[in-house]
PDB file of C-alpha atoms in Angstrom:
ATOM      1  CA  VAL A   1       3.612  19.488  -3.327  1.00  0.00           C
ATOM      2  CA  GLN A   2       1.448  18.443  -6.291  1.00  0.00           C
ATOM      3  CA  LEU A   3       0.305  14.842  -6.657  1.00  0.00           C
ATOM      4  CA  GLN A   4      -0.701  12.955  -9.796  1.00  0.00           C
ATOM      5  CA  ALA A   5      -2.290   9.537  -9.417  1.00  0.00           C
ATOM      6  CA  SER A   6      -2.407   7.027 -12.255  1.00  0.00           C
ATOM      7  CA  GLY A   7      -2.736   3.327 -12.992  1.00  0.00           C
ATOM      8  CA  GLY A   8      -6.431   2.796 -12.430  1.00  0.00           C
ATOM      9  CA  GLY A   9      -8.623   0.874 -14.823  1.00  0.00           C
ATOM     10  CA  LEU A  10     -11.062  -1.965 -15.307  1.00  0.00           C
ATOM     11  CA  VAL A  11     -10.016  -5.401 -14.083  1.00  0.00           C
ATOM     12  CA  GLN A  12     -11.753  -8.684 -13.373  1.00  0.00           C
ATOM     13  CA  ALA A  13     -12.129  -9.981  -9.857  1.00  0.00           C
ATOM     14  CA  GLY A  14      -8.959 -11.727  -8.761  1.00  0.00           C
ATOM     15  CA  GLY A  15      -6.807  -9.512 -10.941  1.00  0.00           C
ATOM     16  CA  SER A  16      -4.129  -6.974 -10.048  1.00  0.00           C
ATOM     17  CA  LEU A  17      -3.368  -3.322 -10.592  1.00  0.00           C
ATOM     18  CA  ARG A  18      -0.563  -1.051  -9.495  1.00  0.00           C
ATOM     19  CA  LEU A  19      -1.379   2.548  -8.782  1.00  0.00           C
ATOM     20  CA  SER A  20       1.281   5.228  -8.893  1.00  0.00           C
ATOM     21  CA  CYS A  21       1.325   8.679  -7.382  1.00  0.00           C
ATOM     22  CA  ALA A  22       3.965  11.023  -8.732  1.00  0.00           C
ATOM     23  CA  ALA A  23       4.842  14.075  -6.673  1.00  0.00           C
ATOM     24  CA  SER A  24       6.392  17.315  -7.733  1.00  0.00           C
ATOM     25  CA  GLY A  25       9.008  19.124  -5.704  1.00  0.00           C
ATOM     26  CA  ARG A  26      12.315  18.223  -4.149  1.00  0.00           C
ATOM     27  CA  THR A  27      10.955  17.570  -0.672  1.00  0.00           C
ATOM     28  CA  PHE A  28       8.907  14.470  -1.444  1.00  0.00           C
ATOM     29  CA  SER A  29      11.126  12.357   0.795  1.00  0.00           C
ATOM     30  CA  THR A  30      10.003  14.376   3.807  1.00  0.00           C
ATOM     31  CA  TYR A  31       6.293  13.654   3.304  1.00  0.00           C
ATOM     32  CA  ASN A  32       4.328  10.829   4.827  1.00  0.00           C
ATOM     33  CA  MET A  33       2.011   9.409   2.182  1.00  0.00           C
ATOM     34  CA  GLY A  34      -1.366   7.749   2.149  1.00  0.00           C
ATOM     35  CA  TRP A  35      -3.884   6.152  -0.167  1.00  0.00           C
ATOM     36  CA  PHE A  36      -7.612   6.576   0.320  1.00  0.00           C
ATOM     37  CA  ARG A  37     -10.595   5.495  -1.710  1.00  0.00           C
ATOM     38  CA  GLN A  38     -14.150   6.614  -2.171  1.00  0.00           C
ATOM     39  CA  ALA A  39     -16.951   4.562  -3.655  1.00  0.00           C
ATOM     40  CA  PRO A  40     -20.182   6.153  -4.916  1.00  0.00           C
ATOM     41  CA  GLY A  41     -22.425   7.163  -2.043  1.00  0.00           C
ATOM     42  CA  LYS A  42     -19.798   6.325   0.558  1.00  0.00           C
ATOM     43  CA  GLU A  43     -17.346   8.294   2.624  1.00  0.00           C
ATOM     44  CA  ARG A  44     -13.682   8.428   1.781  1.00  0.00           C
ATOM     45  CA  GLU A  45     -11.877   5.619   3.560  1.00  0.00           C
ATOM     46  CA  PHE A  46      -8.295   4.873   4.475  1.00  0.00           C
ATOM     47  CA  VAL A  47      -6.475   2.226   2.456  1.00  0.00           C
ATOM     48  CA  ALA A  48      -2.768   2.437   3.264  1.00  0.00           C
ATOM     49  CA  ALA A  49      -0.039   4.746   4.536  1.00  0.00           C
ATOM     50  CA  ILE A  50       3.735   4.859   4.542  1.00  0.00           C
ATOM     51  CA  ARG A  51       6.167   6.923   6.537  1.00  0.00           C
ATOM     52  CA  TRP A  52       8.491   9.379   4.824  1.00  0.00           C
ATOM     53  CA  SER A  53      11.437   6.986   5.089  1.00  0.00           C
ATOM     54  CA  GLY A  54       9.472   3.959   3.992  1.00  0.00           C
ATOM     55  CA  SER A  55      10.395   2.258   7.244  1.00  0.00           C
ATOM     56  CA  ARG A  56       6.818   1.597   8.316  1.00  0.00           C
ATOM     57  CA  THR A  57       3.663   0.842   6.394  1.00  0.00           C
ATOM     58  CA  TYR A  58       0.051   0.492   7.447  1.00  0.00           C
ATOM     59  CA  VAL A  59      -2.911  -0.981   5.609  1.00  0.00           C
ATOM     60  CA  ALA A  60      -6.601  -1.164   6.362  1.00  0.00           C
ATOM     61  CA  ASP A  61      -7.953  -4.476   7.568  1.00  0.00           C
ATOM     62  CA  SER A  62     -10.162  -4.699   4.495  1.00  0.00           C
ATOM     63  CA  VAL A  63      -7.143  -4.892   2.188  1.00  0.00           C
ATOM     64  CA  LYS A  64      -4.564  -6.529   4.428  1.00  0.00           C
ATOM     65  CA  GLY A  65      -2.752  -9.341   2.685  1.00  0.00           C
ATOM     66  CA  ARG A  66      -3.869  -8.075  -0.731  1.00  0.00           C
ATOM     67  CA  PHE A  67      -2.587  -4.497  -1.023  1.00  0.00           C
ATOM     68  CA  THR A  68       0.948  -3.227  -0.484  1.00  0.00           C
ATOM     69  CA  ILE A  69       2.129   0.364  -0.278  1.00  0.00           C
ATOM     70  CA  SER A  70       5.677   1.343  -1.158  1.00  0.00           C
ATOM     71  CA  ARG A  71       7.633   4.382  -2.238  1.00  0.00           C
ATOM     72  CA  ASP A  72      10.682   5.348  -4.242  1.00  0.00           C
ATOM     73  CA  ASN A  73      11.993   8.651  -2.974  1.00  0.00           C
ATOM     74  CA  ASP A  74      14.480   8.889  -5.828  1.00  0.00           C
ATOM     75  CA  LYS A  75      11.555   8.863  -8.248  1.00  0.00           C
ATOM     76  CA  ASN A  76       9.226  10.980  -6.083  1.00  0.00           C
ATOM     77  CA  THR A  77       6.613   8.257  -6.373  1.00  0.00           C
ATOM     78  CA  VAL A  78       4.451   6.202  -4.052  1.00  0.00           C
ATOM     79  CA  TYR A  79       2.812   2.970  -5.211  1.00  0.00           C
ATOM     80  CA  LEU A  80      -0.162   0.863  -4.267  1.00  0.00           C
ATOM     81  CA  GLN A  81       0.077  -2.725  -5.458  1.00  0.00           C
ATOM     82  CA  MET A  82      -3.380  -4.263  -5.439  1.00  0.00           C
ATOM     83  CA  ASN A  83      -3.748  -8.025  -5.809  1.00  0.00           C
ATOM     84  CA  SER A  84      -6.717 -10.364  -5.560  1.00  0.00           C
ATOM     85  CA  LEU A  85      -9.048  -7.511  -6.325  1.00  0.00           C
ATOM     86  CA  LYS A  86     -12.696  -7.780  -5.381  1.00  0.00           C
ATOM     87  CA  PRO A  87     -15.755  -5.934  -6.713  1.00  0.00           C
ATOM     88  CA  GLU A  88     -15.985  -4.113  -3.383  1.00  0.00           C
ATOM     89  CA  ASP A  89     -12.596  -2.535  -4.116  1.00  0.00           C
ATOM     90  CA  THR A  90     -14.259  -0.493  -6.848  1.00  0.00           C
ATOM     91  CA  ALA A  91     -13.736   3.191  -6.045  1.00  0.00           C
ATOM     92  CA  VAL A  92     -11.837   6.306  -6.939  1.00  0.00           C
ATOM     93  CA  TYR A  93      -8.417   6.038  -5.337  1.00  0.00           C
ATOM     94  CA  TYR A  94      -6.634   9.126  -4.045  1.00  0.00           C
ATOM     95  CA  CYS A  95      -3.104   9.639  -2.895  1.00  0.00           C
ATOM     96  CA  ALA A  96      -2.364  12.159  -0.176  1.00  0.00           C
ATOM     97  CA  ALA A  97       0.650  13.746   1.465  1.00  0.00           C
ATOM     98  CA  ARG A  98       1.277  14.960   4.965  1.00  0.00           C
ATOM     99  CA  GLY A  99       4.191  17.154   5.866  1.00  0.00           C
ATOM    100  CA  GLY A 100       5.777  17.348   9.287  1.00  0.00           C
ATOM    101  CA  VAL A 101       5.608  14.673  11.924  1.00  0.00           C
ATOM    102  CA  TRP A 102       3.869  11.359  11.545  1.00  0.00           C
ATOM    103  CA  ALA A 103       0.247  11.487  12.674  1.00  0.00           C
ATOM    104  CA  VAL A 104      -0.899   8.875  15.146  1.00  0.00           C
ATOM    105  CA  ASN A 105      -4.271   8.909  13.416  1.00  0.00           C
ATOM    106  CA  TYR A 106      -2.718   8.432   9.980  1.00  0.00           C
ATOM    107  CA  TYR A 107      -5.970   6.760   8.862  1.00  0.00           C
ATOM    108  CA  SER A 108      -7.849  10.062   9.032  1.00  0.00           C
ATOM    109  CA  ALA A 109      -8.132  12.022   5.815  1.00  0.00           C
ATOM    110  CA  TYR A 110      -8.015  15.241   7.835  1.00  0.00           C
ATOM    111  CA  GLN A 111      -4.345  14.575   8.655  1.00  0.00           C
ATOM    112  CA  TYR A 112      -3.240  15.053   5.065  1.00  0.00           C
ATOM    113  CA  ASP A 113      -2.383  18.375   3.530  1.00  0.00           C
ATOM    114  CA  TYR A 114      -2.250  17.611  -0.189  1.00  0.00           C
ATOM    115  CA  TRP A 115      -4.356  15.410  -2.441  1.00  0.00           C
ATOM    116  CA  GLY A 116      -4.081  14.030  -5.931  1.00  0.00           C
ATOM    117  CA  GLN A 117      -6.947  14.089  -8.398  1.00  0.00           C
ATOM    118  CA  GLY A 118      -7.899  10.427  -8.025  1.00  0.00           C
ATOM    119  CA  THR A 119      -7.846   7.455 -10.348  1.00  0.00           C
ATOM    120  CA  GLN A 120     -10.802   5.159 -10.986  1.00  0.00           C
ATOM    121  CA  VAL A 121     -10.516   1.459 -10.189  1.00  0.00           C
ATOM    122  CA  THR A 122     -13.359  -0.774 -11.331  1.00  0.00           C
ATOM    123  CA  VAL A 123     -13.419  -4.471 -10.498  1.00  0.00           C
ATOM    124  CA  SER A 124     -15.933  -6.595 -12.375  1.00  0.00           C
ATOM    125  CA  SER A 125     -17.330  -9.832 -10.977  1.00  0.00           C
TER     126      SER A 125
END
């Protein structure tokens, strides 16, 4: 599967953005999806994940209550709605896909098989 992330940009603190990740292929609905981010000089970190059916979602504590992950399997797209953005949310955001069974350690980047190219999110103070 090929992934294309979009929707990043420059926003003021307190603002909102919605990231999209469009997937190619007819088997998107079988993939568990995740969002990760990487700030300059830092390791890639987990942001959110969603099961293939959309029945369960998981978000990192650092974004809980502000970010929401969702998916539309008819459109082969996963979304990350980001509200109340903070300067510390500034990073390149990546979407990722994992085939097969759901991984207990879904927060680990090593569990994902495919990655998008990333989209830059910059939050100004």
